[in-house]
Amino acid sequence: MYARRSRVGGRRLATAAGTCVLLAGALGYVGLADPHDTGSAYPLCPFKWLTGWNCPFCGGLRMTHDLLHADMAAAVNDNVFVLLGLPLLGVWVLARRRNGMAPAPPAATLTIALAALVWTVVRNLPGFPLVPVIQGG
């Protein structure tokens, strides 16, 4: 019984360590390769490619790059919805799980989806000030 527990614990530790290494590598790449540059290796968002609109997550890589370089104003400009919403959503889901509740009830899922839809429409309105910026050419 004890040997089985230690194997499971070891497997969890290895999974957590591997996840941390992959996350650190991904963040390192985003920090070094500037997604604001049109010559970067980042692909175009499929939603933007198909529709010409910024999706709710467009600007997320640029926002992450800006955060890694401590440029909060540029991060807000690139995607304020993800900048504020993702940490709040994460804290809310973790608090619910800690209390033994389901991560997201259907009403909350619908509210989040509607918020993303509204953000998509609003950020694509002509003259909206918070639009992701791609530099270069």
mmCIF file with all atom_site columns, C-alpha atoms in Angstrom, residues 2-124:
data_model
loop_
_atom_site.group_PDB
_atom_site.id
_atom_site.type_symbol
_atom_site.label_atom_id
_atom_site.label_alt_id
_atom_site.label_comp_id
_atom_site.label_asym_id
_atom_site.label_entity_id
_atom_site.label_seq_id
_atom_site.pdbx_PDB_ins_code
_atom_site.Cartn_x
_atom_site.Cartn_y
_atom_site.Cartn_z
_atom_site.occupancy
_atom_site.B_iso_or_equiv
_atom_site.pdbx_formal_charge
_atom_site.auth_seq_id
_atom_site.auth_comp_id
_atom_site.auth_asym_id
_atom_site.auth_atom_id
_atom_site.pdbx_PDB_model_num
ATOM 1   C CA . TYR A 1 2   ? 2.766   2.448  0.933   1.00 0.00 ? 2   TYR A CA 1
ATOM 2   C CA . ALA A 1 3   ? 4.805   1.626  -2.203  1.00 0.00 ? 3   ALA A CA 1
ATOM 3   C CA . ARG A 1 4   ? 1.770   2.310  -4.407  1.00 0.00 ? 4   ARG A CA 1
ATOM 4   C CA . ARG A 1 5   ? 1.225   5.692  -2.757  1.00 0.00 ? 5   ARG A CA 1
ATOM 5   C CA . SER A 1 6   ? 4.841   6.727  -3.264  1.00 0.00 ? 6   SER A CA 1
ATOM 6   C CA . ARG A 1 7   ? 4.696   5.742  -6.958  1.00 0.00 ? 7   ARG A CA 1
ATOM 7   C CA . VAL A 1 8   ? 1.547   7.821  -7.438  1.00 0.00 ? 8   VAL A CA 1
ATOM 8   C CA . GLY A 1 9   ? 3.119   10.721 -5.550  1.00 0.00 ? 9   GLY A CA 1
ATOM 9   C CA . GLY A 1 10  ? 6.303   10.385 -7.603  1.00 0.00 ? 10  GLY A CA 1
ATOM 10  C CA . ARG A 1 11  ? 4.307   10.355 -10.816 1.00 0.00 ? 11  ARG A CA 1
ATOM 11  C CA . ARG A 1 12  ? 2.449   13.503 -9.764  1.00 0.00 ? 12  ARG A CA 1
ATOM 12  C CA . LEU A 1 13  ? 5.716   15.206 -8.887  1.00 0.00 ? 13  LEU A CA 1
ATOM 13  C CA . ALA A 1 14  ? 7.238   14.238 -12.242 1.00 0.00 ? 14  ALA A CA 1
ATOM 14  C CA . THR A 1 15  ? 4.143   15.500 -14.066 1.00 0.00 ? 15  THR A CA 1
ATOM 15  C CA . ALA A 1 16  ? 4.221   18.791 -12.159 1.00 0.00 ? 16  ALA A CA 1
ATOM 16  C CA . ALA A 1 17  ? 7.955   19.216 -12.792 1.00 0.00 ? 17  ALA A CA 1
ATOM 17  C CA . GLY A 1 18  ? 7.542   18.454 -16.499 1.00 0.00 ? 18  GLY A CA 1
ATOM 18  C CA . THR A 1 19  ? 4.675   20.918 -16.756 1.00 0.00 ? 19  THR A CA 1
ATOM 19  C CA . CYS A 1 20  ? 6.762   23.621 -15.059 1.00 0.00 ? 20  CYS A CA 1
ATOM 20  C CA . VAL A 1 21  ? 9.677   23.006 -17.440 1.00 0.00 ? 21  VAL A CA 1
ATOM 21  C CA . LEU A 1 22  ? 7.393   23.208 -20.498 1.00 0.00 ? 22  LEU A CA 1
ATOM 22  C CA . LEU A 1 23  ? 5.707   26.362 -19.192 1.00 0.00 ? 23  LEU A CA 1
ATOM 23  C CA . ALA A 1 24  ? 9.065   27.997 -18.446 1.00 0.00 ? 24  ALA A CA 1
ATOM 24  C CA . GLY A 1 25  ? 10.286  27.108 -21.940 1.00 0.00 ? 25  GLY A CA 1
ATOM 25  C CA . ALA A 1 26  ? 7.149   28.501 -23.574 1.00 0.00 ? 26  ALA A CA 1
ATOM 26  C CA . LEU A 1 27  ? 7.322   31.715 -21.536 1.00 0.00 ? 27  LEU A CA 1
ATOM 27  C CA . GLY A 1 28  ? 11.023  32.026 -22.327 1.00 0.00 ? 28  GLY A CA 1
ATOM 28  C CA . TYR A 1 29  ? 10.301  31.749 -26.045 1.00 0.00 ? 29  TYR A CA 1
ATOM 29  C CA . VAL A 1 30  ? 7.449   34.285 -25.866 1.00 0.00 ? 30  VAL A CA 1
ATOM 30  C CA . GLY A 1 31  ? 9.724   36.618 -23.907 1.00 0.00 ? 31  GLY A CA 1
ATOM 31  C CA . LEU A 1 32  ? 12.530  36.374 -26.467 1.00 0.00 ? 32  LEU A CA 1
ATOM 32  C CA . ALA A 1 33  ? 10.610  36.204 -29.772 1.00 0.00 ? 33  ALA A CA 1
ATOM 33  C CA . ASP A 1 34  ? 8.584   39.401 -30.120 1.00 0.00 ? 34  ASP A CA 1
ATOM 34  C CA . PRO A 1 35  ? 5.064   38.601 -31.382 1.00 0.00 ? 35  PRO A CA 1
ATOM 35  C CA . HIS A 1 36  ? 4.560   42.308 -32.205 1.00 0.00 ? 36  HIS A CA 1
ATOM 36  C CA . ASP A 1 37  ? 6.885   41.836 -35.180 1.00 0.00 ? 37  ASP A CA 1
ATOM 37  C CA . THR A 1 38  ? 5.206   40.631 -38.385 1.00 0.00 ? 38  THR A CA 1
ATOM 38  C CA . GLY A 1 39  ? 8.320   38.596 -39.184 1.00 0.00 ? 39  GLY A CA 1
ATOM 39  C CA . SER A 1 40  ? 7.965   36.494 -36.024 1.00 0.00 ? 40  SER A CA 1
ATOM 40  C CA . ALA A 1 41  ? 7.359   32.746 -36.159 1.00 0.00 ? 41  ALA A CA 1
ATOM 41  C CA . TYR A 1 42  ? 3.915   33.019 -34.590 1.00 0.00 ? 42  TYR A CA 1
ATOM 42  C CA . PRO A 1 43  ? 1.021   31.962 -36.828 1.00 0.00 ? 43  PRO A CA 1
ATOM 43  C CA . LEU A 1 44  ? -1.979  34.177 -37.493 1.00 0.00 ? 44  LEU A CA 1
ATOM 44  C CA . CYS A 1 45  ? -5.019  33.500 -35.304 1.00 0.00 ? 45  CYS A CA 1
ATOM 45  C CA . PRO A 1 46  ? -7.322  31.109 -37.235 1.00 0.00 ? 46  PRO A CA 1
ATOM 46  C CA . PHE A 1 47  ? -10.405 33.142 -36.265 1.00 0.00 ? 47  PHE A CA 1
ATOM 47  C CA . LYS A 1 48  ? -8.785  36.356 -37.508 1.00 0.00 ? 48  LYS A CA 1
ATOM 48  C CA . TRP A 1 49  ? -7.612  34.595 -40.675 1.00 0.00 ? 49  TRP A CA 1
ATOM 49  C CA . LEU A 1 50  ? -11.149 33.362 -41.431 1.00 0.00 ? 50  LEU A CA 1
ATOM 50  C CA . THR A 1 51  ? -13.168 36.430 -40.389 1.00 0.00 ? 51  THR A CA 1
ATOM 51  C CA . GLY A 1 52  ? -10.775 39.382 -40.273 1.00 0.00 ? 52  GLY A CA 1
ATOM 52  C CA . TRP A 1 53  ? -11.939 40.050 -36.694 1.00 0.00 ? 53  TRP A CA 1
ATOM 53  C CA . ASN A 1 54  ? -9.905  39.883 -33.496 1.00 0.00 ? 54  ASN A CA 1
ATOM 54  C CA . CYS A 1 55  ? -11.111 36.954 -31.389 1.00 0.00 ? 55  CYS A CA 1
ATOM 55  C CA . PRO A 1 56  ? -11.448 37.216 -27.579 1.00 0.00 ? 56  PRO A CA 1
ATOM 56  C CA . PHE A 1 57  ? -7.882  35.913 -27.203 1.00 0.00 ? 57  PHE A CA 1
ATOM 57  C CA . CYS A 1 58  ? -6.194  37.845 -30.049 1.00 0.00 ? 58  CYS A CA 1
ATOM 58  C CA . GLY A 1 59  ? -3.288  39.756 -28.584 1.00 0.00 ? 59  GLY A CA 1
ATOM 59  C CA . GLY A 1 60  ? -2.763  37.182 -25.830 1.00 0.00 ? 60  GLY A CA 1
ATOM 60  C CA . LEU A 1 61  ? 0.778   36.293 -26.935 1.00 0.00 ? 61  LEU A CA 1
ATOM 61  C CA . ARG A 1 62  ? 1.638   39.971 -27.344 1.00 0.00 ? 62  ARG A CA 1
ATOM 62  C CA . MET A 1 63  ? 0.123   40.662 -23.916 1.00 0.00 ? 63  MET A CA 1
ATOM 63  C CA . THR A 1 64  ? 2.234   37.872 -22.381 1.00 0.00 ? 64  THR A CA 1
ATOM 64  C CA . HIS A 1 65  ? 5.367   39.236 -24.073 1.00 0.00 ? 65  HIS A CA 1
ATOM 65  C CA . ASP A 1 66  ? 4.586   42.711 -22.735 1.00 0.00 ? 66  ASP A CA 1
ATOM 66  C CA . LEU A 1 67  ? 4.028   41.371 -19.204 1.00 0.00 ? 67  LEU A CA 1
ATOM 67  C CA . LEU A 1 68  ? 7.352   39.524 -19.333 1.00 0.00 ? 68  LEU A CA 1
ATOM 68  C CA . HIS A 1 69  ? 8.962   42.857 -20.245 1.00 0.00 ? 69  HIS A CA 1
ATOM 69  C CA . ALA A 1 70  ? 7.013   44.732 -17.513 1.00 0.00 ? 70  ALA A CA 1
ATOM 70  C CA . ASP A 1 71  ? 5.135   46.881 -20.042 1.00 0.00 ? 71  ASP A CA 1
ATOM 71  C CA . MET A 1 72  ? 1.704   46.994 -18.402 1.00 0.00 ? 72  MET A CA 1
ATOM 72  C CA . ALA A 1 73  ? 0.288   49.718 -20.673 1.00 0.00 ? 73  ALA A CA 1
ATOM 73  C CA . ALA A 1 74  ? 1.039   47.672 -23.793 1.00 0.00 ? 74  ALA A CA 1
ATOM 74  C CA . ALA A 1 75  ? -0.364  44.529 -22.123 1.00 0.00 ? 75  ALA A CA 1
ATOM 75  C CA . VAL A 1 76  ? -3.647  46.339 -21.398 1.00 0.00 ? 76  VAL A CA 1
ATOM 76  C CA . ASN A 1 77  ? -3.770  47.556 -24.995 1.00 0.00 ? 77  ASN A CA 1
ATOM 77  C CA . ASP A 1 78  ? -3.127  44.076 -26.405 1.00 0.00 ? 78  ASP A CA 1
ATOM 78  C CA . ASN A 1 79  ? -5.876  42.244 -24.489 1.00 0.00 ? 79  ASN A CA 1
ATOM 79  C CA . VAL A 1 80  ? -7.350  43.675 -21.295 1.00 0.00 ? 80  VAL A CA 1
ATOM 80  C CA . PHE A 1 81  ? -10.091 41.006 -21.289 1.00 0.00 ? 81  PHE A CA 1
ATOM 81  C CA . VAL A 1 82  ? -7.608  38.139 -20.894 1.00 0.00 ? 82  VAL A CA 1
ATOM 82  C CA . LEU A 1 83  ? -5.292  40.196 -18.679 1.00 0.00 ? 83  LEU A CA 1
ATOM 83  C CA . LEU A 1 84  ? -8.038  40.700 -16.091 1.00 0.00 ? 84  LEU A CA 1
ATOM 84  C CA . GLY A 1 85  ? -10.380 37.812 -16.819 1.00 0.00 ? 85  GLY A CA 1
ATOM 85  C CA . LEU A 1 86  ? -8.016  34.845 -16.861 1.00 0.00 ? 86  LEU A CA 1
ATOM 86  C CA . PRO A 1 87  ? -6.544  35.387 -13.369 1.00 0.00 ? 87  PRO A CA 1
ATOM 87  C CA . LEU A 1 88  ? -10.010 36.098 -11.933 1.00 0.00 ? 88  LEU A CA 1
ATOM 88  C CA . LEU A 1 89  ? -11.426 32.983 -13.577 1.00 0.00 ? 89  LEU A CA 1
ATOM 89  C CA . GLY A 1 90  ? -8.520  30.894 -12.294 1.00 0.00 ? 90  GLY A CA 1
ATOM 90  C CA . VAL A 1 91  ? -8.937  32.095 -8.703  1.00 0.00 ? 91  VAL A CA 1
ATOM 91  C CA . TRP A 1 92  ? -12.701 31.520 -8.875  1.00 0.00 ? 92  TRP A CA 1
ATOM 92  C CA . VAL A 1 93  ? -12.340 27.963 -10.247 1.00 0.00 ? 93  VAL A CA 1
ATOM 93  C CA . LEU A 1 94  ? -9.666  27.072 -7.670  1.00 0.00 ? 94  LEU A CA 1
ATOM 94  C CA . ALA A 1 95  ? -11.802 28.455 -4.827  1.00 0.00 ? 95  ALA A CA 1
ATOM 95  C CA . ARG A 1 96  ? -14.775 26.392 -6.015  1.00 0.00 ? 96  ARG A CA 1
ATOM 96  C CA . ARG A 1 97  ? -12.666 23.229 -6.281  1.00 0.00 ? 97  ARG A CA 1
ATOM 97  C CA . ARG A 1 98  ? -11.192 23.818 -2.830  1.00 0.00 ? 98  ARG A CA 1
ATOM 98  C CA . ASN A 1 99  ? -14.741 23.956 -1.435  1.00 0.00 ? 99  ASN A CA 1
ATOM 99  C CA . GLY A 1 100 ? -15.634 20.697 -3.214  1.00 0.00 ? 100 GLY A CA 1
ATOM 100 C CA . MET A 1 101 ? -17.889 22.346 -5.784  1.00 0.00 ? 101 MET A CA 1
ATOM 101 C CA . ALA A 1 102 ? -17.971 21.856 -9.548  1.00 0.00 ? 102 ALA A CA 1
ATOM 102 C CA . PRO A 1 103 ? -15.493 24.139 -11.346 1.00 0.00 ? 103 PRO A CA 1
ATOM 103 C CA . ALA A 1 104 ? -18.160 26.040 -13.306 1.00 0.00 ? 104 ALA A CA 1
ATOM 104 C CA . PRO A 1 105 ? -21.939 25.663 -13.195 1.00 0.00 ? 105 PRO A CA 1
ATOM 105 C CA . PRO A 1 106 ? -23.840 26.024 -16.498 1.00 0.00 ? 106 PRO A CA 1
ATOM 106 C CA . ALA A 1 107 ? -24.991 29.579 -15.722 1.00 0.00 ? 107 ALA A CA 1
ATOM 107 C CA . ALA A 1 108 ? -21.391 30.687 -15.122 1.00 0.00 ? 108 ALA A CA 1
ATOM 108 C CA . THR A 1 109 ? -20.219 28.988 -18.317 1.00 0.00 ? 109 THR A CA 1
ATOM 109 C CA . LEU A 1 110 ? -22.925 30.811 -20.274 1.00 0.00 ? 110 LEU A CA 1
ATOM 110 C CA . THR A 1 111 ? -21.992 34.128 -18.642 1.00 0.00 ? 111 THR A CA 1
ATOM 111 C CA . ILE A 1 112 ? -18.317 33.664 -19.524 1.00 0.00 ? 112 ILE A CA 1
ATOM 112 C CA . ALA A 1 113 ? -19.200 32.748 -23.122 1.00 0.00 ? 113 ALA A CA 1
ATOM 113 C CA . LEU A 1 114 ? -21.458 35.812 -23.428 1.00 0.00 ? 114 LEU A CA 1
ATOM 114 C CA . ALA A 1 115 ? -18.746 38.065 -21.974 1.00 0.00 ? 115 ALA A CA 1
ATOM 115 C CA . ALA A 1 116 ? -16.274 36.705 -24.548 1.00 0.00 ? 116 ALA A CA 1
ATOM 116 C CA . LEU A 1 117 ? -18.816 37.281 -27.332 1.00 0.00 ? 117 LEU A CA 1
ATOM 117 C CA . VAL A 1 118 ? -19.487 40.866 -26.204 1.00 0.00 ? 118 VAL A CA 1
ATOM 118 C CA . TRP A 1 119 ? -15.730 41.518 -25.936 1.00 0.00 ? 119 TRP A CA 1
ATOM 119 C CA . THR A 1 120 ? -15.248 40.159 -29.471 1.00 0.00 ? 120 THR A CA 1
ATOM 120 C CA . VAL A 1 121 ? -17.884 42.499 -30.892 1.00 0.00 ? 121 VAL A CA 1
ATOM 121 C CA . VAL A 1 122 ? -16.818 45.568 -28.897 1.00 0.00 ? 122 VAL A CA 1
ATOM 122 C CA . ARG A 1 123 ? -13.115 45.248 -29.644 1.00 0.00 ? 123 ARG A CA 1
ATOM 123 C CA . ASN A 1 124 ? -13.862 45.051 -33.374 1.00 0.00 ? 124 ASN A CA 1
#
